[in-house]
Every structure is written in structure tokens, then in C-alpha cells.
C-alpha positions as a LaTeX table, in Angstrom:
\begin{tabular}{lrrr}
\hline
Residue & $x$ (\AA) & $y$ (\AA) & $z$ (\AA) \\
\hline
Met1 & 258.35 & 251.82 & 35.14 \\
Gln2 & 260.01 & 249.53 & 37.89 \\
Lys3 & 257.76 & 251.16 & 40.68 \\
Ile4 & 254.61 & 250.25 & 38.51 \\
Cys5 & 255.86 & 246.62 & 38.65 \\
Ile6 & 256.68 & 246.49 & 42.18 \\
Phe7 & 253.40 & 247.65 & 43.10 \\
Ala8 & 251.65 & 245.08 & 40.62 \\
Leu9 & 253.66 & 242.36 & 42.30 \\
Leu10 & 252.65 & 243.45 & 45.83 \\
Ser11 & 248.87 & 243.99 & 44.87 \\
Val12 & 249.06 & 240.10 & 43.28 \\
Phe13 & 250.63 & 238.75 & 46.72 \\
Ile14 & 248.21 & 240.78 & 48.83 \\
Ser15 & 245.24 & 239.51 & 46.89 \\
Leu16 & 246.83 & 235.96 & 46.84 \\
Ser17 & 247.37 & 236.13 & 50.52 \\
Ala18 & 243.72 & 237.11 & 51.38 \\
His19 & 242.43 & 234.39 & 49.32 \\
Ala20 & 244.70 & 231.86 & 51.42 \\
Ile21 & 243.50 & 233.36 & 54.78 \\
Glu22 & 239.70 & 232.97 & 53.37 \\
Arg23 & 240.40 & 229.36 & 52.70 \\
Leu24 & 241.84 & 228.85 & 56.40 \\
Pro25 & 239.54 & 227.17 & 58.39 \\
Gln26 & 237.95 & 229.58 & 60.98 \\
Gln27 & 238.35 & 228.89 & 64.68 \\
Gly28 & 236.59 & 229.34 & 67.76 \\
Thr29 & 237.41 & 228.82 & 71.56 \\
Ile30 & 235.69 & 226.31 & 74.06 \\
Thr31 & 236.34 & 226.37 & 77.58 \\
Gly32 & 235.00 & 224.54 & 80.39 \\
Lys33 & 235.63 & 222.80 & 83.70 \\
Leu34 & 235.62 & 219.08 & 84.82 \\
Met35 & 234.93 & 217.60 & 87.98 \\
Leu36 & 233.75 & 214.39 & 90.02 \\
Lys37 & 230.39 & 214.50 & 91.18 \\
Asn38 & 231.70 & 215.40 & 94.65 \\
Gly39 & 233.15 & 218.44 & 93.31 \\
Ser40 & 236.69 & 217.62 & 92.98 \\
Pro41 & 238.64 & 218.99 & 90.15 \\
Val42 & 239.54 & 216.46 & 87.56 \\
Ile43 & 243.39 & 217.27 & 87.08 \\
Ser44 & 245.55 & 216.22 & 84.12 \\
Ala45 & 242.44 & 214.68 & 82.08 \\
Gly46 & 242.31 & 214.35 & 78.25 \\
Val47 & 239.66 & 216.28 & 76.91 \\
Leu48 & 238.72 & 214.82 & 73.48 \\
Phe49 & 236.51 & 216.52 & 70.89 \\
Phe50 & 234.80 & 214.67 & 68.12 \\
Asn51 & 233.62 & 216.58 & 65.06 \\
Thr52 & 230.04 & 215.43 & 64.21 \\
Val53 & 230.93 & 215.71 & 60.41 \\
Val54 & 233.62 & 213.34 & 60.36 \\
Gly55 & 231.83 & 210.23 & 62.50 \\
Pro56 & 229.70 & 209.06 & 65.29 \\
Pro57 & 229.41 & 209.99 & 68.88 \\
Pro58 & 232.20 & 208.33 & 71.13 \\
Met59 & 230.62 & 204.79 & 73.09 \\
Pro60 & 233.89 & 203.54 & 75.07 \\
Gly61 & 231.99 & 200.50 & 75.97 \\
Lys62 & 230.73 & 199.59 & 72.55 \\
Tyr63 & 233.43 & 201.16 & 70.26 \\
Trp64 & 235.99 & 203.80 & 70.40 \\
Arg65 & 236.68 & 206.59 & 67.74 \\
Val66 & 239.54 & 208.57 & 67.51 \\
Ala67 & 239.41 & 212.03 & 68.73 \\
Asp68 & 239.54 & 214.89 & 65.83 \\
Val69 & 241.22 & 217.57 & 68.54 \\
Lys70 & 242.27 & 216.91 & 72.01 \\
Thr71 & 243.66 & 219.23 & 74.73 \\
Gly72 & 243.88 & 218.40 & 78.79 \\
Thr73 & 242.80 & 220.03 & 82.32 \\
Asp74 & 245.09 & 222.09 & 84.32 \\
Ser75 & 245.35 & 221.87 & 88.34 \\
Asp76 & 241.55 & 223.46 & 88.76 \\
Gly77 & 239.83 & 220.89 & 86.23 \\
Lys78 & 239.94 & 223.55 & 83.58 \\
Phe79 & 240.39 & 223.31 & 79.62 \\
Arg80 & 240.72 & 225.99 & 77.00 \\
Leu81 & 241.00 & 225.04 & 73.40 \\
Asn82 & 240.91 & 226.97 & 69.84 \\
Leu83 & 239.33 & 224.64 & 67.21 \\
Ala84 & 237.84 & 224.79 & 64.04 \\
Ala85 & 234.39 & 226.29 & 63.86 \\
Gly86 & 231.61 & 223.39 & 63.90 \\
Ile87 & 229.89 & 221.03 & 66.28 \\
Tyr88 & 231.47 & 218.36 & 68.37 \\
Tyr89 & 230.73 & 215.48 & 70.89 \\
Leu90 & 232.95 & 215.66 & 73.93 \\
Gly91 & 234.69 & 213.02 & 75.69 \\
Val92 & 236.85 & 212.80 & 78.88 \\
Val93 & 239.32 & 210.06 & 79.60 \\
Lys94 & 241.96 & 210.04 & 82.69 \\
His95 & 244.32 & 207.44 & 82.14 \\
Leu96 & 246.10 & 206.03 & 85.01 \\
Ser97 & 249.18 & 206.01 & 82.90 \\
Gly98 & 248.95 & 210.08 & 82.47 \\
Lys99 & 248.55 & 209.92 & 79.23 \\
Trp100 & 245.74 & 211.69 & 77.07 \\
Ala101 & 245.11 & 208.80 & 74.25 \\
Gly102 & 243.04 & 205.99 & 73.72 \\
Pro103 & 239.73 & 204.33 & 75.17 \\
Pro104 & 239.30 & 204.15 & 78.74 \\
Glu105 & 240.14 & 200.81 & 80.78 \\
Glu106 & 238.09 & 199.40 & 83.60 \\
Gly107 & 238.15 & 201.84 & 86.69 \\
Glu108 & 239.65 & 204.63 & 84.73 \\
Leu109 & 237.71 & 208.08 & 84.98 \\
Phe110 & 235.75 & 209.29 & 82.00 \\
Leu111 & 232.85 & 211.45 & 80.84 \\
Pro112 & 229.62 & 209.59 & 79.43 \\
Ser113 & 228.95 & 211.24 & 76.26 \\
Pro114 & 225.09 & 210.65 & 76.72 \\
Asp115 & 222.97 & 212.80 & 79.06 \\
Ala116 & 220.41 & 211.11 & 81.14 \\
Gln117 & 218.02 & 210.74 & 78.38 \\
Gly118 & 220.56 & 208.89 & 76.22 \\
Val119 & 220.86 & 211.75 & 73.89 \\
Phe120 & 224.44 & 212.63 & 72.93 \\
Arg121 & 225.22 & 216.20 & 73.78 \\
Gln122 & 226.77 & 218.69 & 71.18 \\
Tyr123 & 228.71 & 221.35 & 71.37 \\
Ser124 & 228.60 & 224.10 & 69.00 \\
Val125 & 231.87 & 226.26 & 68.34 \\
Lys126 & 231.64 & 229.42 & 66.20 \\
Ala127 & 234.15 & 231.21 & 64.49 \\
Gly128 & 235.55 & 234.28 & 66.51 \\
Glu129 & 233.58 & 233.38 & 69.65 \\
Val130 & 234.21 & 231.75 & 72.94 \\
Thr131 & 231.92 & 229.05 & 73.62 \\
Asp132 & 231.80 & 228.27 & 77.56 \\
Ile133 & 229.99 & 224.99 & 78.44 \\
Gly134 & 230.57 & 225.45 & 82.39 \\
Ala135 & 230.96 & 222.78 & 85.07 \\
Leu136 & 230.57 & 219.22 & 84.14 \\
Ala137 & 230.30 & 217.21 & 87.55 \\
Glu138 & 229.90 & 214.21 & 85.84 \\
Val139 & 233.21 & 212.27 & 85.47 \\
Val140 & 232.86 & 208.73 & 87.00 \\
Pro141 & 235.18 & 205.65 & 87.03 \\
Phe142 & 234.59 & 203.71 & 83.56 \\
Arg143 & 232.64 & 200.30 & 83.78 \\
Arg144 & 232.23 & 198.36 & 80.57 \\
Ala145 & 229.36 & 196.61 & 81.69 \\
Glu146 & 227.33 & 199.47 & 82.52 \\
His147 & 228.35 & 201.70 & 79.56 \\
Gly148 & 228.33 & 199.05 & 76.85 \\
Gly149 & 225.33 & 200.11 & 74.75 \\
Lys150 & 222.66 & 197.53 & 73.90 \\
Gly151 & 222.42 & 195.26 & 71.18 \\
Pro152 & 225.16 & 193.15 & 69.58 \\
Ile153 & 228.41 & 194.74 & 68.86 \\
Thr154 & 230.16 & 195.27 & 65.24 \\
Ala155 & 233.84 & 194.36 & 65.73 \\
Ile156 & 237.03 & 192.67 & 64.22 \\
Glu157 & 239.14 & 190.57 & 66.20 \\
Gly158 & 242.25 & 188.69 & 65.54 \\
Ser159 & 245.68 & 188.67 & 66.21 \\
Ile160 & 248.93 & 190.52 & 66.20 \\
Thr161 & 252.30 & 188.94 & 65.36 \\
Asp162 & 256.01 & 190.18 & 65.07 \\
Glu163 & 258.54 & 189.11 & 62.35 \\
Met164 & 258.98 & 185.74 & 63.83 \\
Gly165 & 255.56 & 185.14 & 63.89 \\
Asn166 & 255.27 & 185.54 & 67.76 \\
Pro167 & 252.59 & 187.26 & 69.42 \\
Val168 & 252.32 & 191.06 & 70.51 \\
Glu169 & 251.37 & 191.90 & 73.48 \\
Asn170 & 250.10 & 195.93 & 74.01 \\
Ala171 & 249.74 & 196.61 & 70.61 \\
Ile172 & 246.74 & 199.01 & 69.49 \\
Val173 & 244.86 & 198.51 & 66.12 \\
Phe174 & 243.72 & 201.43 & 64.12 \\
Ala175 & 240.65 & 201.13 & 61.63 \\
Phe176 & 240.96 & 203.45 & 58.61 \\
Thr177 & 238.11 & 203.84 & 55.78 \\
Arg178 & 240.92 & 204.51 & 53.24 \\
Pro179 & 244.62 & 202.75 & 52.68 \\
Glu180 & 246.59 & 205.84 & 52.12 \\
Ala181 & 249.43 & 206.48 & 54.39 \\
Ala182 & 248.11 & 209.77 & 55.18 \\
Ala183 & 244.80 & 208.80 & 56.12 \\
Lys184 & 243.10 & 209.44 & 59.72 \\
Pro185 & 242.24 & 206.52 & 61.80 \\
Ile186 & 238.61 & 206.37 & 62.52 \\
Tyr187 & 238.31 & 203.63 & 65.23 \\
Val188 & 240.59 & 202.40 & 67.66 \\
Ser189 & 241.09 & 198.90 & 69.55 \\
Asp190 & 242.00 & 198.31 & 73.13 \\
Lys191 & 245.73 & 196.82 & 73.74 \\
Ser192 & 246.26 & 193.23 & 72.44 \\
Gly193 & 246.74 & 190.66 & 75.48 \\
Lys194 & 249.49 & 188.41 & 75.85 \\
Asp195 & 248.39 & 186.01 & 73.18 \\
Gly196 & 248.52 & 188.97 & 70.62 \\
Lys197 & 244.66 & 188.76 & 70.38 \\
Phe198 & 242.67 & 192.26 & 69.73 \\
Leu199 & 239.00 & 192.91 & 69.68 \\
Leu200 & 238.37 & 196.32 & 67.40 \\
Arg201 & 234.86 & 197.38 & 67.87 \\
Ile202 & 233.49 & 199.90 & 65.55 \\
Asn203 & 229.98 & 201.94 & 64.95 \\
Glu204 & 228.67 & 199.73 & 61.84 \\
Gly205 & 229.58 & 197.74 & 59.09 \\
Gly206 & 231.93 & 198.84 & 55.82 \\
Ala207 & 235.29 & 198.12 & 54.56 \\
Phe208 & 238.37 & 198.88 & 57.09 \\
Tyr209 & 241.97 & 199.09 & 56.42 \\
Leu210 & 244.05 & 197.73 & 59.72 \\
Lys211 & 247.38 & 198.91 & 60.72 \\
Ala212 & 248.71 & 198.00 & 64.59 \\
Arg213 & 251.57 & 199.97 & 66.43 \\
Ser214 & 252.79 & 199.60 & 69.95 \\
Val215 & 251.88 & 203.44 & 70.68 \\
Tyr216 & 248.91 & 205.41 & 70.33 \\
Gly217 & 249.31 & 208.20 & 67.74 \\
Gly218 & 251.53 & 208.91 & 64.72 \\
Gly219 & 255.19 & 210.32 & 64.19 \\
Thr220 & 258.28 & 208.49 & 63.11 \\
Pro221 & 258.60 & 205.07 & 64.86 \\
Lys222 & 261.13 & 204.66 & 67.43 \\
Pro223 & 263.64 & 201.88 & 67.47 \\
Lys224 & 262.18 & 198.44 & 68.54 \\
Glu225 & 258.85 & 199.80 & 67.97 \\
Ile226 & 256.60 & 197.31 & 66.63 \\
Met227 & 254.26 & 198.11 & 63.60 \\
Gly228 & 252.20 & 195.96 & 61.37 \\
Leu229 & 249.05 & 196.12 & 58.91 \\
Tyr230 & 246.68 & 193.61 & 57.14 \\
Gly231 & 247.91 & 192.73 & 53.77 \\
Thr232 & 251.08 & 194.37 & 52.78 \\
Ala233 & 252.40 & 198.19 & 52.38 \\
Ala234 & 252.25 & 197.81 & 48.56 \\
Asn235 & 248.71 & 195.86 & 48.88 \\
Pro236 & 246.75 & 196.79 & 51.88 \\
Leu237 & 243.83 & 194.83 & 52.25 \\
Pro238 & 240.36 & 195.84 & 53.53 \\
Val239 & 238.44 & 193.97 & 56.21 \\
Lys240 & 234.84 & 193.79 & 55.55 \\
Val241 & 232.30 & 194.07 & 58.36 \\
Glu242 & 228.75 & 193.39 & 58.67 \\
Thr243 & 226.93 & 195.49 & 61.23 \\
Gly244 & 225.90 & 193.53 & 64.09 \\
Lys245 & 228.76 & 190.79 & 63.83 \\
Ile246 & 232.03 & 190.16 & 64.67 \\
Thr247 & 234.49 & 189.49 & 61.77 \\
Gly248 & 237.20 & 186.83 & 62.99 \\
Gly249 & 240.54 & 185.34 & 61.92 \\
Ile250 & 242.52 & 188.75 & 61.00 \\
Val251 & 246.20 & 188.51 & 61.66 \\
Leu252 & 248.33 & 191.52 & 61.37 \\
Gly253 & 251.92 & 190.62 & 60.75 \\
Gly254 & 254.15 & 193.06 & 62.31 \\
Phe255 & 257.78 & 193.86 & 62.17 \\
Ile256 & 260.09 & 195.49 & 64.64 \\
Phe257 & 261.45 & 198.95 & 63.57 \\
Pro258 & 265.43 & 198.32 & 63.68 \\
Glu259 & 267.80 & 200.36 & 65.98 \\
Arg260 & 269.60 & 203.46 & 64.17 \\
Gly261 & 272.54 & 202.36 & 61.93 \\
Ser262 & 271.84 & 198.51 & 62.31 \\
Lys263 & 272.44 & 196.55 & 59.19 \\
Arg264 & 268.65 & 195.80 & 58.52 \\
Gln265 & 267.95 & 199.66 & 58.77 \\
Gln266 & 270.34 & 200.56 & 56.27 \\
Lys267 & 269.16 & 198.32 & 53.31 \\
\hline
\end{tabular}
């Protein structure tokens, strides 16, 4: 009787495990090599993949979409990444700081997304297969005037302040379509200036929830790190934007994450 029960439990466990495995996203592999037009490899660059189902293609001169998956190039300019099966846009940025995140700044190396005809190239990744996109000798310095797109921009502008109302420099604003803490941002701004001013470019109008942070990425805030949002933690407010227009006057009130063990943190 005991053996029968054990066998039955094992059968249920195996069945549940197989069902769970079936629900896991199926992955494929994508590889390639990045070079400058003179044939030199692009070393330690951020290789960014944007799922076509999630949002529009990246256009760094007009707006910057947050990448869904990213990796880096090695000393030969090569990269290899496992990611969920799907169709992706490809973006490449090599920041002077050495980090892989955020939109390119003037003069930094990047890979334009559209081809010579202005069509955004898409790369298909199939489950259990390797997609080799070959060598792309198209990485060039970023010039906003050359890669800004045509027509008026759609954007949100405003300022970021700390808990005392002082302007916050070098902070980044993220745009979310949902207010939940676990939500993933869709767009990101350039860094704020000395006056705390920011400009967050987006693809098209809609309602967006804004959060500011002094670093690009998530994780537990570090001591003295600036964070902020539009509205309050209990009541985040959406910013409504019309396509082709700039919505201004938005102020993101911030606070400084306290030192560990400080009185304010213990409250």
C-alpha cells in the first residue's frame, strides 16, 4: 500500500513538473559580431534586444525605449545570448562610462536601428535554434541631428527635486504604462541637467506614470541615492500626453535614500 502511494505521488510530481516546464518560455540563441565601418571590433559595447511585441523600435534621436534583454561584446566584438523565442529589434550602445544602459549621448558609439531605406530590421529567434546575424560593420558615433527622426517629438518635460526642493542633476526619468511597483518601464529620459530639468521623449501619446532615479536599473537603493516619482507612493499620478506635443510643467519630488542605521531609516 505504501509503495502504491509513493508511486502515485511520484506520478503527480512528474506530471506537474512536465506541465511547469511546458509553461516556461522557450529559448533560442542569437550570436553576431559588431564592428566599425573600418572593420575594427566594437569591444565592451551593450547589445540591446527589444521585443517587437512589447513596444516600438528604438529611435535614440527621437525617444529611447528600455531594452528587454541585453548583453555585451567581447574583445573580438562578438556576442552570444540566450533569450525567449520571438522577434526582436537590435540596438547597440557603447557608453564612455563603460556601462551598457541608457540612451547614447552625443558622440558615443551606437548602431542605427533602420537600414538604408529606413526600415527597422527585425531578428527572429526560434526555440532550440541558433540565429547568427553575422558581422555588422555599421556602428557609428551618435549625432542627434542626424538620427532624430522626422516631424515633431512627443515628450514630457519638467524637473526633478530632492526632499528640500533643490534641483537634482544626473537623474533619469522612467515612463511606465502601469503604476505597480513591479511594472517594467517602457521609455527612459536623458540625464537631468544642473537645473534638474529633464526631457522624456516617447513614441506616441498616452497615459504614463513617472519615476526618477539617479541610476539606470532596479534593485535595492543604495545610501544617498536619489529616488522620486510623480504623485505619491500611495497615489501615483498619470501624465497624459498627446502625440506630437510636449507636456510640460511636471515636477518629480524626490528623496534621498538614507544611510544605513540612520534615525530616518529606522522610522
